[in-house]
Amino acid sequence: MRVTEKMMFETGRVNTGLARTKLEQAVAEVSSGKRIRHPSDDPAGSALLTRARLTHDRFEAIKDTVGRASDELNIAEGVMGELSNVVQRGREMAMQMSSSQFGPDDRAASAQEVDGLLQTLVGLMNTEVAGRYIFGGFQDGVPPFDANGGYLGDAGVRQVEIAPGVFEPVSLRVDVAVKGAGGGVDIPRVLSDFAAALRSNDIAGIQGALEGFDSSLTQVSAARMDAGASLNILQTAEQVSMFGRDHMKIQLVEISETNLAESATRLALANTALEAAISATAQSFRFTLLDKL
């Protein structure tokens, strides 16, 4: 096939255009510091960049969620500590009022303090954090305990993602820890029965309350231990998610940003390639013109 001048011109134009495009890309890379500015710059690298961004954002979201859950669980653990003090005070009163040193009037007066302990328990169990009642299970929009210590919540346990695809419980089942679901003791009932025994000067009932208070302390202690164990897991998860986020941040830089020395080399090569393409095209036309002389 005869190579015409038009074909030579078209080939030269294409080669020169390609060389100019590569030079422009190299110049942009050096000036911006970004190796990938558009997906077409490096399709494979762009896919890796997208994946790294998604992973970075997921770790960031996990860190934030775990942090909020840790704050809430810390509050819950503190509340259970206050509840333990309430139960312990009830036990101390049961020990005192069992003694023959105290009479009916003393016990009736003590019953008022026990009523106050019950209301303190209700107030503690109706703790609200950021507009949510944290002891109502999934029923977190209304107070979970009524004035008599009745439970209005459910058995739901909230969970948060602590690692991609891994979830950890972050709320306490007070239907178990406080109301004794599953075979335990109902702490509000222990208090109210104790108050009734004091008012009626029922020595046997007062002494019997000691067993209920001991079981109550065991239940509350178990709930606090569960909260502490979950807090340890959440703290570890927050550290791991921060490490993962920071690692992906480094990956993003490595994938998207250019190495100055490498970019300078690519710029020099692109410039040389463009000069060579222009020179080759000009040389071809010079030979064509010489043939016509």
PDB file of C-alpha atoms in Angstrom:
ATOM      1  CA  MET A   1       0.000   0.000   0.000  1.00  0.00           C
ATOM      2  CA  ARG A   2       1.352   3.411  -0.980  1.00  0.00           C
ATOM      3  CA  VAL A   3       1.949   5.763   1.931  1.00  0.00           C
ATOM      4  CA  THR A   4       0.484   9.093   0.957  1.00  0.00           C
ATOM      5  CA  GLU A   5       1.316  12.481   2.359  1.00  0.00           C
ATOM      6  CA  LYS A   6      -2.125  12.625   3.944  1.00  0.00           C
ATOM      7  CA  MET A   7      -1.507   9.345   5.764  1.00  0.00           C
ATOM      8  CA  MET A   8       1.881  10.586   6.953  1.00  0.00           C
ATOM      9  CA  PHE A   9       0.302  13.806   8.188  1.00  0.00           C
ATOM     10  CA  GLU A  10      -2.468  11.941  10.001  1.00  0.00           C
ATOM     11  CA  THR A  11       0.010   9.579  11.673  1.00  0.00           C
ATOM     12  CA  GLY A  12       2.177  12.486  12.742  1.00  0.00           C
ATOM     13  CA  ARG A  13      -0.832  14.353  14.061  1.00  0.00           C
ATOM     14  CA  VAL A  14      -2.016  11.356  16.134  1.00  0.00           C
ATOM     15  CA  ASN A  15       1.448  10.622  17.539  1.00  0.00           C
ATOM     16  CA  THR A  16       2.024  14.236  18.393  1.00  0.00           C
ATOM     17  CA  GLY A  17      -1.422  14.503  20.008  1.00  0.00           C
ATOM     18  CA  LEU A  18      -0.806  11.455  22.174  1.00  0.00           C
ATOM     19  CA  ALA A  19       2.576  12.764  23.237  1.00  0.00           C
ATOM     20  CA  ARG A  20       1.064  16.165  24.056  1.00  0.00           C
ATOM     21  CA  THR A  21      -1.695  14.526  26.163  1.00  0.00           C
ATOM     22  CA  LYS A  22       0.877  12.569  28.183  1.00  0.00           C
ATOM     23  CA  LEU A  23       2.902  15.717  28.688  1.00  0.00           C
ATOM     24  CA  GLU A  24      -0.181  17.601  29.911  1.00  0.00           C
ATOM     25  CA  GLN A  25      -0.951  14.771  32.339  1.00  0.00           C
ATOM     26  CA  ALA A  26       2.612  14.797  33.642  1.00  0.00           C
ATOM     27  CA  VAL A  27       2.544  18.576  34.090  1.00  0.00           C
ATOM     28  CA  ALA A  28      -0.804  18.362  35.933  1.00  0.00           C
ATOM     29  CA  GLU A  29       0.537  15.577  38.164  1.00  0.00           C
ATOM     30  CA  VAL A  30       3.597  17.586  39.159  1.00  0.00           C
ATOM     31  CA  SER A  31       1.655  20.808  39.725  1.00  0.00           C
ATOM     32  CA  SER A  32      -1.251  19.259  41.674  1.00  0.00           C
ATOM     33  CA  GLY A  33       0.629  16.563  43.550  1.00  0.00           C
ATOM     34  CA  LYS A  34      -2.163  14.150  42.635  1.00  0.00           C
ATOM     35  CA  ARG A  35      -1.447  11.081  40.559  1.00  0.00           C
ATOM     36  CA  ILE A  36      -5.133  10.273  40.055  1.00  0.00           C
ATOM     37  CA  ARG A  37      -7.369  13.243  39.371  1.00  0.00           C
ATOM     38  CA  HIS A  38      -9.869  11.430  37.141  1.00  0.00           C
ATOM     39  CA  PRO A  39     -10.804   7.727  36.913  1.00  0.00           C
ATOM     40  CA  SER A  40      -9.381   7.653  33.400  1.00  0.00           C
ATOM     41  CA  ASP A  41      -5.928   8.573  34.728  1.00  0.00           C
ATOM     42  CA  ASP A  42      -5.592   5.088  36.239  1.00  0.00           C
ATOM     43  CA  PRO A  43      -8.743   2.894  36.201  1.00  0.00           C
ATOM     44  CA  ALA A  44      -7.214   0.214  38.440  1.00  0.00           C
ATOM     45  CA  GLY A  45      -5.787   2.790  40.836  1.00  0.00           C
ATOM     46  CA  SER A  46      -9.094   4.665  40.817  1.00  0.00           C
ATOM     47  CA  ALA A  47     -10.930   1.492  41.858  1.00  0.00           C
ATOM     48  CA  LEU A  48      -8.455   0.951  44.700  1.00  0.00           C
ATOM     49  CA  LEU A  49      -8.893   4.586  45.713  1.00  0.00           C
ATOM     50  CA  THR A  50     -12.679   4.245  45.853  1.00  0.00           C
ATOM     51  CA  ARG A  51     -12.415   1.084  47.935  1.00  0.00           C
ATOM     52  CA  ALA A  52      -9.923   2.706  50.304  1.00  0.00           C
ATOM     53  CA  ARG A  53     -12.198   5.731  50.773  1.00  0.00           C
ATOM     54  CA  LEU A  54     -15.183   3.521  51.565  1.00  0.00           C
ATOM     55  CA  THR A  55     -13.142   1.499  54.071  1.00  0.00           C
ATOM     56  CA  HIS A  56     -11.780   4.686  55.647  1.00  0.00           C
ATOM     57  CA  ASP A  57     -15.289   6.115  56.018  1.00  0.00           C
ATOM     58  CA  ARG A  58     -16.585   2.871  57.510  1.00  0.00           C
ATOM     59  CA  PHE A  59     -13.844   2.774  60.134  1.00  0.00           C
ATOM     60  CA  GLU A  60     -14.559   6.427  60.911  1.00  0.00           C
ATOM     61  CA  ALA A  61     -18.265   5.669  61.348  1.00  0.00           C
ATOM     62  CA  ILE A  62     -17.495   2.672  63.573  1.00  0.00           C
ATOM     63  CA  LYS A  63     -15.194   4.810  65.718  1.00  0.00           C
ATOM     64  CA  ASP A  64     -17.880   7.469  66.194  1.00  0.00           C
ATOM     65  CA  THR A  65     -20.614   4.924  66.940  1.00  0.00           C
ATOM     66  CA  VAL A  66     -18.452   2.980  69.371  1.00  0.00           C
ATOM     67  CA  GLY A  67     -17.437   6.211  71.106  1.00  0.00           C
ATOM     68  CA  ARG A  68     -21.058   7.225  71.677  1.00  0.00           C
ATOM     69  CA  ALA A  69     -21.947   3.716  72.849  1.00  0.00           C
ATOM     70  CA  SER A  70     -19.024   3.771  75.302  1.00  0.00           C
ATOM     71  CA  ASP A  71     -20.207   7.076  76.754  1.00  0.00           C
ATOM     72  CA  GLU A  72     -23.722   5.724  77.221  1.00  0.00           C
ATOM     73  CA  LEU A  73     -22.531   2.442  78.715  1.00  0.00           C
ATOM     74  CA  ASN A  74     -20.303   4.334  81.136  1.00  0.00           C
ATOM     75  CA  ILE A  75     -23.367   6.209  82.318  1.00  0.00           C
ATOM     76  CA  ALA A  76     -25.324   2.952  82.618  1.00  0.00           C
ATOM     77  CA  GLU A  77     -22.549   1.356  84.664  1.00  0.00           C
ATOM     78  CA  GLY A  78     -22.477   4.398  86.952  1.00  0.00           C
ATOM     79  CA  VAL A  79     -26.239   4.234  87.428  1.00  0.00           C
ATOM     80  CA  MET A  80     -26.006   0.572  88.386  1.00  0.00           C
ATOM     81  CA  GLY A  81     -23.388   1.570  90.938  1.00  0.00           C
ATOM     82  CA  GLU A  82     -25.861   4.060  92.434  1.00  0.00           C
ATOM     83  CA  LEU A  83     -28.518   1.361  92.437  1.00  0.00           C
ATOM     84  CA  SER A  84     -26.144  -0.913  94.331  1.00  0.00           C
ATOM     85  CA  ASN A  85     -25.863   1.824  96.992  1.00  0.00           C
ATOM     86  CA  VAL A  86     -29.659   1.981  97.225  1.00  0.00           C
ATOM     87  CA  VAL A  87     -29.923  -1.771  97.749  1.00  0.00           C
ATOM     88  CA  GLN A  88     -27.057  -1.745 100.227  1.00  0.00           C
ATOM     89  CA  ARG A  89     -28.803   0.963 102.242  1.00  0.00           C
ATOM     90  CA  GLY A  90     -31.972  -1.146 102.287  1.00  0.00           C
ATOM     91  CA  ARG A  91     -30.002  -4.116 103.557  1.00  0.00           C
ATOM     92  CA  GLU A  92     -28.427  -2.023 106.331  1.00  0.00           C
ATOM     93  CA  MET A  93     -31.873  -0.868 107.424  1.00  0.00           C
ATOM     94  CA  ALA A  94     -33.159  -4.456 107.433  1.00  0.00           C
ATOM     95  CA  MET A  95     -30.268  -5.435 109.685  1.00  0.00           C
ATOM     96  CA  GLN A  96     -30.988  -2.516 112.053  1.00  0.00           C
ATOM     97  CA  MET A  97     -34.744  -2.835 112.174  1.00  0.00           C
ATOM     98  CA  SER A  98     -34.475  -6.578 112.907  1.00  0.00           C
ATOM     99  CA  SER A  99     -33.030  -5.661 116.321  1.00  0.00           C
ATOM    100  CA  SER A 100     -35.208  -5.554 119.411  1.00  0.00           C
ATOM    101  CA  GLN A 101     -33.693  -2.148 120.190  1.00  0.00           C
ATOM    102  CA  PHE A 102     -36.184  -0.586 117.783  1.00  0.00           C
ATOM    103  CA  GLY A 103     -39.931  -0.345 118.254  1.00  0.00           C
ATOM    104  CA  PRO A 104     -42.975   0.062 115.971  1.00  0.00           C
ATOM    105  CA  ASP A 105     -42.592   3.834 115.713  1.00  0.00           C
ATOM    106  CA  ASP A 106     -38.951   3.521 114.659  1.00  0.00           C
ATOM    107  CA  ARG A 107     -39.890   0.978 112.020  1.00  0.00           C
ATOM    108  CA  ALA A 108     -42.768   3.086 110.717  1.00  0.00           C
ATOM    109  CA  ALA A 109     -40.413   6.064 110.363  1.00  0.00           C
ATOM    110  CA  SER A 110     -37.871   3.892 108.565  1.00  0.00           C
ATOM    111  CA  ALA A 111     -40.594   2.796 106.125  1.00  0.00           C
ATOM    112  CA  GLN A 112     -40.701   6.368 104.816  1.00  0.00           C
ATOM    113  CA  GLU A 113     -36.980   6.204 104.045  1.00  0.00           C
ATOM    114  CA  VAL A 114     -37.514   2.927 102.193  1.00  0.00           C
ATOM    115  CA  ASP A 115     -40.274   4.621 100.154  1.00  0.00           C
ATOM    116  CA  GLY A 116     -37.666   7.209  99.247  1.00  0.00           C
ATOM    117  CA  LEU A 117     -35.237   4.456  98.228  1.00  0.00           C
ATOM    118  CA  LEU A 118     -37.859   3.040  95.881  1.00  0.00           C
ATOM    119  CA  GLN A 119     -38.387   6.442  94.268  1.00  0.00           C
ATOM    120  CA  THR A 120     -34.627   6.854  93.950  1.00  0.00           C
ATOM    121  CA  LEU A 121     -34.498   3.500  92.161  1.00  0.00           C
ATOM    122  CA  VAL A 122     -37.248   4.612  89.766  1.00  0.00           C
ATOM    123  CA  GLY A 123     -35.417   7.854  89.056  1.00  0.00           C
ATOM    124  CA  LEU A 124     -32.166   6.015  88.377  1.00  0.00           C
ATOM    125  CA  MET A 125     -33.835   3.516  86.057  1.00  0.00           C
ATOM    126  CA  ASN A 126     -35.473   6.356  84.128  1.00  0.00           C
ATOM    127  CA  THR A 127     -32.098   7.871  83.253  1.00  0.00           C
ATOM    128  CA  GLU A 128     -32.200   9.664  79.920  1.00  0.00           C
ATOM    129  CA  VAL A 129     -29.242  10.259  77.612  1.00  0.00           C
ATOM    130  CA  ALA A 130     -29.495  12.410  74.478  1.00  0.00           C
ATOM    131  CA  GLY A 131     -33.270  12.123  74.437  1.00  0.00           C
ATOM    132  CA  ARG A 132     -33.366   8.329  74.961  1.00  0.00           C
ATOM    133  CA  TYR A 133     -34.181   6.293  78.037  1.00  0.00           C
ATOM    134  CA  ILE A 134     -31.273   3.887  78.232  1.00  0.00           C
ATOM    135  CA  PHE A 135     -32.892   1.195  80.400  1.00  0.00           C
ATOM    136  CA  GLY A 136     -36.053   0.503  78.398  1.00  0.00           C
ATOM    137  CA  GLY A 137     -34.629  -1.896  75.829  1.00  0.00           C
ATOM    138  CA  PHE A 138     -35.981  -0.899  72.424  1.00  0.00           C
ATOM    139  CA  GLN A 139     -38.767   1.128  74.079  1.00  0.00           C
ATOM    140  CA  ASP A 140     -36.525   4.130  74.618  1.00  0.00           C
ATOM    141  CA  GLY A 141     -38.991   6.929  73.925  1.00  0.00           C
ATOM    142  CA  VAL A 142     -40.856   6.810  77.255  1.00  0.00           C
ATOM    143  CA  PRO A 143     -39.770   6.290  80.900  1.00  0.00           C
ATOM    144  CA  PRO A 144     -39.348   2.525  81.389  1.00  0.00           C
ATOM    145  CA  PHE A 145     -40.387   2.491  85.074  1.00  0.00           C
ATOM    146  CA  ASP A 146     -43.580   3.758  86.659  1.00  0.00           C
ATOM    147  CA  ALA A 147     -43.793   5.275  90.151  1.00  0.00           C
ATOM    148  CA  ASN A 148     -44.313   1.870  91.786  1.00  0.00           C
ATOM    149  CA  GLY A 149     -41.315   0.278  90.096  1.00  0.00           C
ATOM    150  CA  GLY A 150     -43.285  -1.479  87.366  1.00  0.00           C
ATOM    151  CA  TYR A 151     -41.302  -2.083  84.174  1.00  0.00           C
ATOM    152  CA  LEU A 152     -42.763  -0.708  80.927  1.00  0.00           C
ATOM    153  CA  GLY A 153     -39.838  -1.493  78.631  1.00  0.00           C
ATOM    154  CA  ASP A 154     -38.943  -4.690  76.776  1.00  0.00           C
ATOM    155  CA  ALA A 155     -36.143  -7.254  76.693  1.00  0.00           C
ATOM    156  CA  GLY A 156     -34.378  -5.698  73.696  1.00  0.00           C
ATOM    157  CA  VAL A 157     -30.606  -5.238  73.755  1.00  0.00           C
ATOM    158  CA  ARG A 158     -29.070  -2.603  71.503  1.00  0.00           C
ATOM    159  CA  GLN A 159     -25.953  -3.523  69.555  1.00  0.00           C
ATOM    160  CA  VAL A 160     -23.333  -1.554  67.647  1.00  0.00           C
ATOM    161  CA  GLU A 161     -20.852  -2.569  64.982  1.00  0.00           C
ATOM    162  CA  ILE A 162     -17.394  -2.737  66.575  1.00  0.00           C
ATOM    163  CA  ALA A 163     -15.610  -4.015  63.445  1.00  0.00           C
ATOM    164  CA  PRO A 164     -16.837  -4.662  59.898  1.00  0.00           C
ATOM    165  CA  GLY A 165     -19.580  -7.256  60.362  1.00  0.00           C
ATOM    166  CA  VAL A 166     -18.976  -7.718  64.125  1.00  0.00           C
ATOM    167  CA  PHE A 167     -21.536  -6.487  66.681  1.00  0.00           C
ATOM    168  CA  GLU A 168     -21.435  -6.088  70.465  1.00  0.00           C
ATOM    169  CA  PRO A 169     -24.314  -5.561  72.964  1.00  0.00           C
ATOM    170  CA  VAL A 170     -24.188  -2.066  74.453  1.00  0.00           C
ATOM    171  CA  SER A 171     -27.238  -1.915  76.707  1.00  0.00           C
ATOM    172  CA  LEU A 172     -28.220  -3.709  79.909  1.00  0.00           C
ATOM    173  CA  ARG A 173     -31.270  -5.891  80.397  1.00  0.00           C
ATOM    174  CA  VAL A 174     -32.770  -4.290  83.472  1.00  0.00           C
ATOM    175  CA  ASP A 175     -35.754  -6.607  83.179  1.00  0.00           C
ATOM    176  CA  VAL A 176     -33.201  -9.170  84.419  1.00  0.00           C
ATOM    177  CA  ALA A 177     -30.932  -7.016  86.601  1.00  0.00           C
ATOM    178  CA  VAL A 178     -33.717  -5.082  88.340  1.00  0.00           C
ATOM    179  CA  LYS A 179     -36.968  -6.959  87.807  1.00  0.00           C
ATOM    180  CA  GLY A 180     -35.524 -10.477  88.070  1.00  0.00           C
ATOM    181  CA  ALA A 181     -36.773 -11.872  84.731  1.00  0.00           C
ATOM    182  CA  GLY A 182     -35.675 -15.476  84.306  1.00  0.00           C
ATOM    183  CA  GLY A 183     -35.733 -16.470  87.963  1.00  0.00           C
ATOM    184  CA  GLY A 184     -34.188 -13.552  89.879  1.00  0.00           C
ATOM    185  CA  VAL A 185     -35.680 -11.156  92.402  1.00  0.00           C
ATOM    186  CA  ASP A 186     -37.791  -8.080  91.726  1.00  0.00           C
ATOM    187  CA  ILE A 187     -35.830  -5.325  93.497  1.00  0.00           C
ATOM    188  CA  PRO A 188     -38.672  -2.761  93.561  1.00  0.00           C
ATOM    189  CA  ARG A 189     -40.897  -5.480  95.083  1.00  0.00           C
ATOM    190  CA  VAL A 190     -38.210  -6.283  97.678  1.00  0.00           C
ATOM    191  CA  LEU A 191     -38.205  -2.606  98.705  1.00  0.00           C
ATOM    192  CA  SER A 192     -41.976  -2.221  98.756  1.00  0.00           C
ATOM    193  CA  ASP A 193     -42.463  -5.475 100.710  1.00  0.00           C
ATOM    194  CA  PHE A 194     -39.787  -4.349 103.157  1.00  0.00           C
ATOM    195  CA  ALA A 195     -41.564  -1.021 103.649  1.00  0.00           C
ATOM    196  CA  ALA A 196     -44.858  -2.849 104.283  1.00  0.00           C
ATOM    197  CA  ALA A 197     -43.171  -5.127 106.855  1.00  0.00           C
ATOM    198  CA  LEU A 198     -41.762  -2.088 108.650  1.00  0.00           C
ATOM    199  CA  ARG A 199     -45.159  -0.388 108.823  1.00  0.00           C
ATOM    200  CA  SER A 200     -46.825  -3.501 110.187  1.00  0.00           C
ATOM    201  CA  ASN A 201     -43.941  -4.155 112.617  1.00  0.00           C
ATOM    202  CA  ASP A 202     -43.531  -7.615 111.009  1.00  0.00           C
ATOM    203  CA  ILE A 203     -40.190  -8.793 112.425  1.00  0.00           C
ATOM    204  CA  ALA A 204     -40.177 -12.003 110.361  1.00  0.00           C
ATOM    205  CA  GLY A 205     -40.882 -10.018 107.194  1.00  0.00           C
ATOM    206  CA  ILE A 206     -38.123  -7.554 108.044  1.00  0.00           C
ATOM    207  CA  GLN A 207     -35.650 -10.377 108.591  1.00  0.00           C
ATOM    208  CA  GLY A 208     -36.803 -12.107 105.420  1.00  0.00           C
ATOM    209  CA  ALA A 209     -35.994  -8.965 103.422  1.00  0.00           C
ATOM    210  CA  LEU A 210     -32.284  -9.583 104.030  1.00  0.00           C
ATOM    211  CA  GLU A 211     -32.283 -12.525 101.628  1.00  0.00           C
ATOM    212  CA  GLY A 212     -34.001 -10.422  98.983  1.00  0.00           C
ATOM    213  CA  PHE A 213     -31.451  -7.637  99.379  1.00  0.00           C
ATOM    214  CA  ASP A 214     -28.559 -10.098  99.120  1.00  0.00           C
ATOM    215  CA  SER A 215     -29.964 -11.525  95.883  1.00  0.00           C
ATOM    216  CA  SER A 216     -30.567  -7.985  94.627  1.00  0.00           C
ATOM    217  CA  LEU A 217     -26.937  -7.055  95.216  1.00  0.00           C
ATOM    218  CA  THR A 218     -25.835 -10.139  93.298  1.00  0.00           C
ATOM    219  CA  GLN A 219     -28.043  -9.202  90.337  1.00  0.00           C
ATOM    220  CA  VAL A 220     -26.841  -5.611  90.222  1.00  0.00           C
ATOM    221  CA  SER A 221     -23.223  -6.718  90.576  1.00  0.00           C
ATOM    222  CA  ALA A 222     -23.637  -9.105  87.617  1.00  0.00           C
ATOM    223  CA  ALA A 223     -25.087  -6.267  85.499  1.00  0.00           C
ATOM    224  CA  ARG A 224     -22.158  -4.013  86.385  1.00  0.00           C
ATOM    225  CA  MET A 225     -19.720  -6.762  85.433  1.00  0.00           C
ATOM    226  CA  ASP A 226     -21.473  -7.167  82.075  1.00  0.00           C
ATOM    227  CA  ALA A 227     -21.239  -3.414  81.514  1.00  0.00           C
ATOM    228  CA  GLY A 228     -17.546  -3.398  82.425  1.00  0.00           C
ATOM    229  CA  ALA A 229     -16.782  -6.292  80.072  1.00  0.00           C
ATOM    230  CA  SER A 230     -18.608  -4.569  77.212  1.00  0.00           C
ATOM    231  CA  LEU A 231     -16.789  -1.308  77.947  1.00  0.00           C
ATOM    232  CA  ASN A 232     -13.428  -3.063  77.663  1.00  0.00           C
ATOM    233  CA  ILE A 233     -14.454  -4.493  74.302  1.00  0.00           C
ATOM    234  CA  LEU A 234     -15.694  -1.107  73.087  1.00  0.00           C
ATOM    235  CA  GLN A 235     -12.485   0.640  74.139  1.00  0.00           C
ATOM    236  CA  THR A 236     -10.438  -1.929  72.232  1.00  0.00           C
ATOM    237  CA  ALA A 237     -12.752  -1.620  69.236  1.00  0.00           C
ATOM    238  CA  GLU A 238     -12.402   2.173  69.243  1.00  0.00           C
ATOM    239  CA  GLN A 239      -8.615   1.880  69.219  1.00  0.00           C
ATOM    240  CA  VAL A 240      -8.710  -0.700  66.415  1.00  0.00           C
ATOM    241  CA  SER A 241     -11.104   1.412  64.336  1.00  0.00           C
ATOM    242  CA  MET A 242      -8.850   4.456  64.790  1.00  0.00           C
ATOM    243  CA  PHE A 243      -5.868   2.382  63.653  1.00  0.00           C
ATOM    244  CA  GLY A 244      -7.838   1.115  60.659  1.00  0.00           C
ATOM    245  CA  ARG A 245      -8.993   4.624  59.747  1.00  0.00           C
ATOM    246  CA  ASP A 246      -5.460   6.036  59.989  1.00  0.00           C
ATOM    247  CA  HIS A 247      -4.033   3.117  57.988  1.00  0.00           C
ATOM    248  CA  MET A 248      -6.568   3.692  55.215  1.00  0.00           C
ATOM    249  CA  LYS A 249      -5.741   7.399  55.283  1.00  0.00           C
ATOM    250  CA  ILE A 250      -2.125   6.486  54.541  1.00  0.00           C
ATOM    251  CA  GLN A 251      -3.305   4.152  51.784  1.00  0.00           C
ATOM    252  CA  LEU A 252      -5.335   6.978  50.242  1.00  0.00           C
ATOM    253  CA  VAL A 253      -2.258   9.173  50.137  1.00  0.00           C
ATOM    254  CA  GLU A 254      -0.110   6.409  48.674  1.00  0.00           C
ATOM    255  CA  ILE A 255      -2.663   5.606  45.982  1.00  0.00           C
ATOM    256  CA  SER A 256      -3.717   9.111  44.977  1.00  0.00           C
ATOM    257  CA  GLU A 257      -0.717  11.329  45.581  1.00  0.00           C
ATOM    258  CA  THR A 258       2.311  11.388  43.400  1.00  0.00           C
ATOM    259  CA  ASN A 259       5.962  10.761  44.171  1.00  0.00           C
ATOM    260  CA  LEU A 260       7.718  13.984  43.178  1.00  0.00           C
ATOM    261  CA  ALA A 261      10.828  12.281  41.841  1.00  0.00           C
ATOM    262  CA  GLU A 262       8.800   9.788  39.813  1.00  0.00           C
ATOM    263  CA  SER A 263       6.521  12.557  38.526  1.00  0.00           C
ATOM    264  CA  ALA A 264       9.514  14.647  37.465  1.00  0.00           C
ATOM    265  CA  THR A 265      10.919  11.656  35.597  1.00  0.00           C
ATOM    266  CA  ARG A 266       7.578  11.068  33.853  1.00  0.00           C
ATOM    267  CA  LEU A 267       7.415  14.770  32.970  1.00  0.00           C
ATOM    268  CA  ALA A 268      10.893  14.684  31.432  1.00  0.00           C
ATOM    269  CA  LEU A 269      10.085  11.513  29.491  1.00  0.00           C
ATOM    270  CA  ALA A 270       6.771  12.960  28.270  1.00  0.00           C
ATOM    271  CA  ASN A 271       8.505  16.143  27.151  1.00  0.00           C
ATOM    272  CA  THR A 272      11.167  14.140  25.330  1.00  0.00           C
ATOM    273  CA  ALA A 273       8.487  11.976  23.696  1.00  0.00           C
ATOM    274  CA  LEU A 274       6.614  15.037  22.457  1.00  0.00           C
ATOM    275  CA  GLU A 275       9.778  16.564  21.046  1.00  0.00           C
ATOM    276  CA  ALA A 276      10.605  13.273  19.343  1.00  0.00           C
ATOM    277  CA  ALA A 277       7.104  13.015  17.845  1.00  0.00           C
ATOM    278  CA  ILE A 278       7.267  16.553  16.496  1.00  0.00           C
ATOM    279  CA  SER A 279      10.761  15.967  15.163  1.00  0.00           C
ATOM    280  CA  ALA A 280       9.791  12.687  13.498  1.00  0.00           C
ATOM    281  CA  THR A 281       6.774  14.285  11.879  1.00  0.00           C
ATOM    282  CA  ALA A 282       8.800  17.238  10.650  1.00  0.00           C
ATOM    283  CA  GLN A 283      11.523  14.934   9.374  1.00  0.00           C
ATOM    284  CA  SER A 284       8.992  12.894   7.424  1.00  0.00           C
ATOM    285  CA  PHE A 285       7.638  15.968   5.713  1.00  0.00           C
ATOM    286  CA  ARG A 286      11.152  17.213   4.993  1.00  0.00           C
ATOM    287  CA  PHE A 287      11.941  13.967   3.218  1.00  0.00           C
ATOM    288  CA  THR A 288       8.690  14.231   1.261  1.00  0.00           C
ATOM    289  CA  LEU A 289       9.540  17.732   0.147  1.00  0.00           C
ATOM    290  CA  LEU A 290      13.039  16.674  -0.886  1.00  0.00           C
ATOM    291  CA  ASP A 291      11.533  13.944  -3.036  1.00  0.00           C
ATOM    292  CA  LYS A 292       9.588  16.557  -4.918  1.00  0.00           C
ATOM    293  CA  LEU A 293      12.582  18.766  -5.657  1.00  0.00           C
TER     294      LEU A 293
END
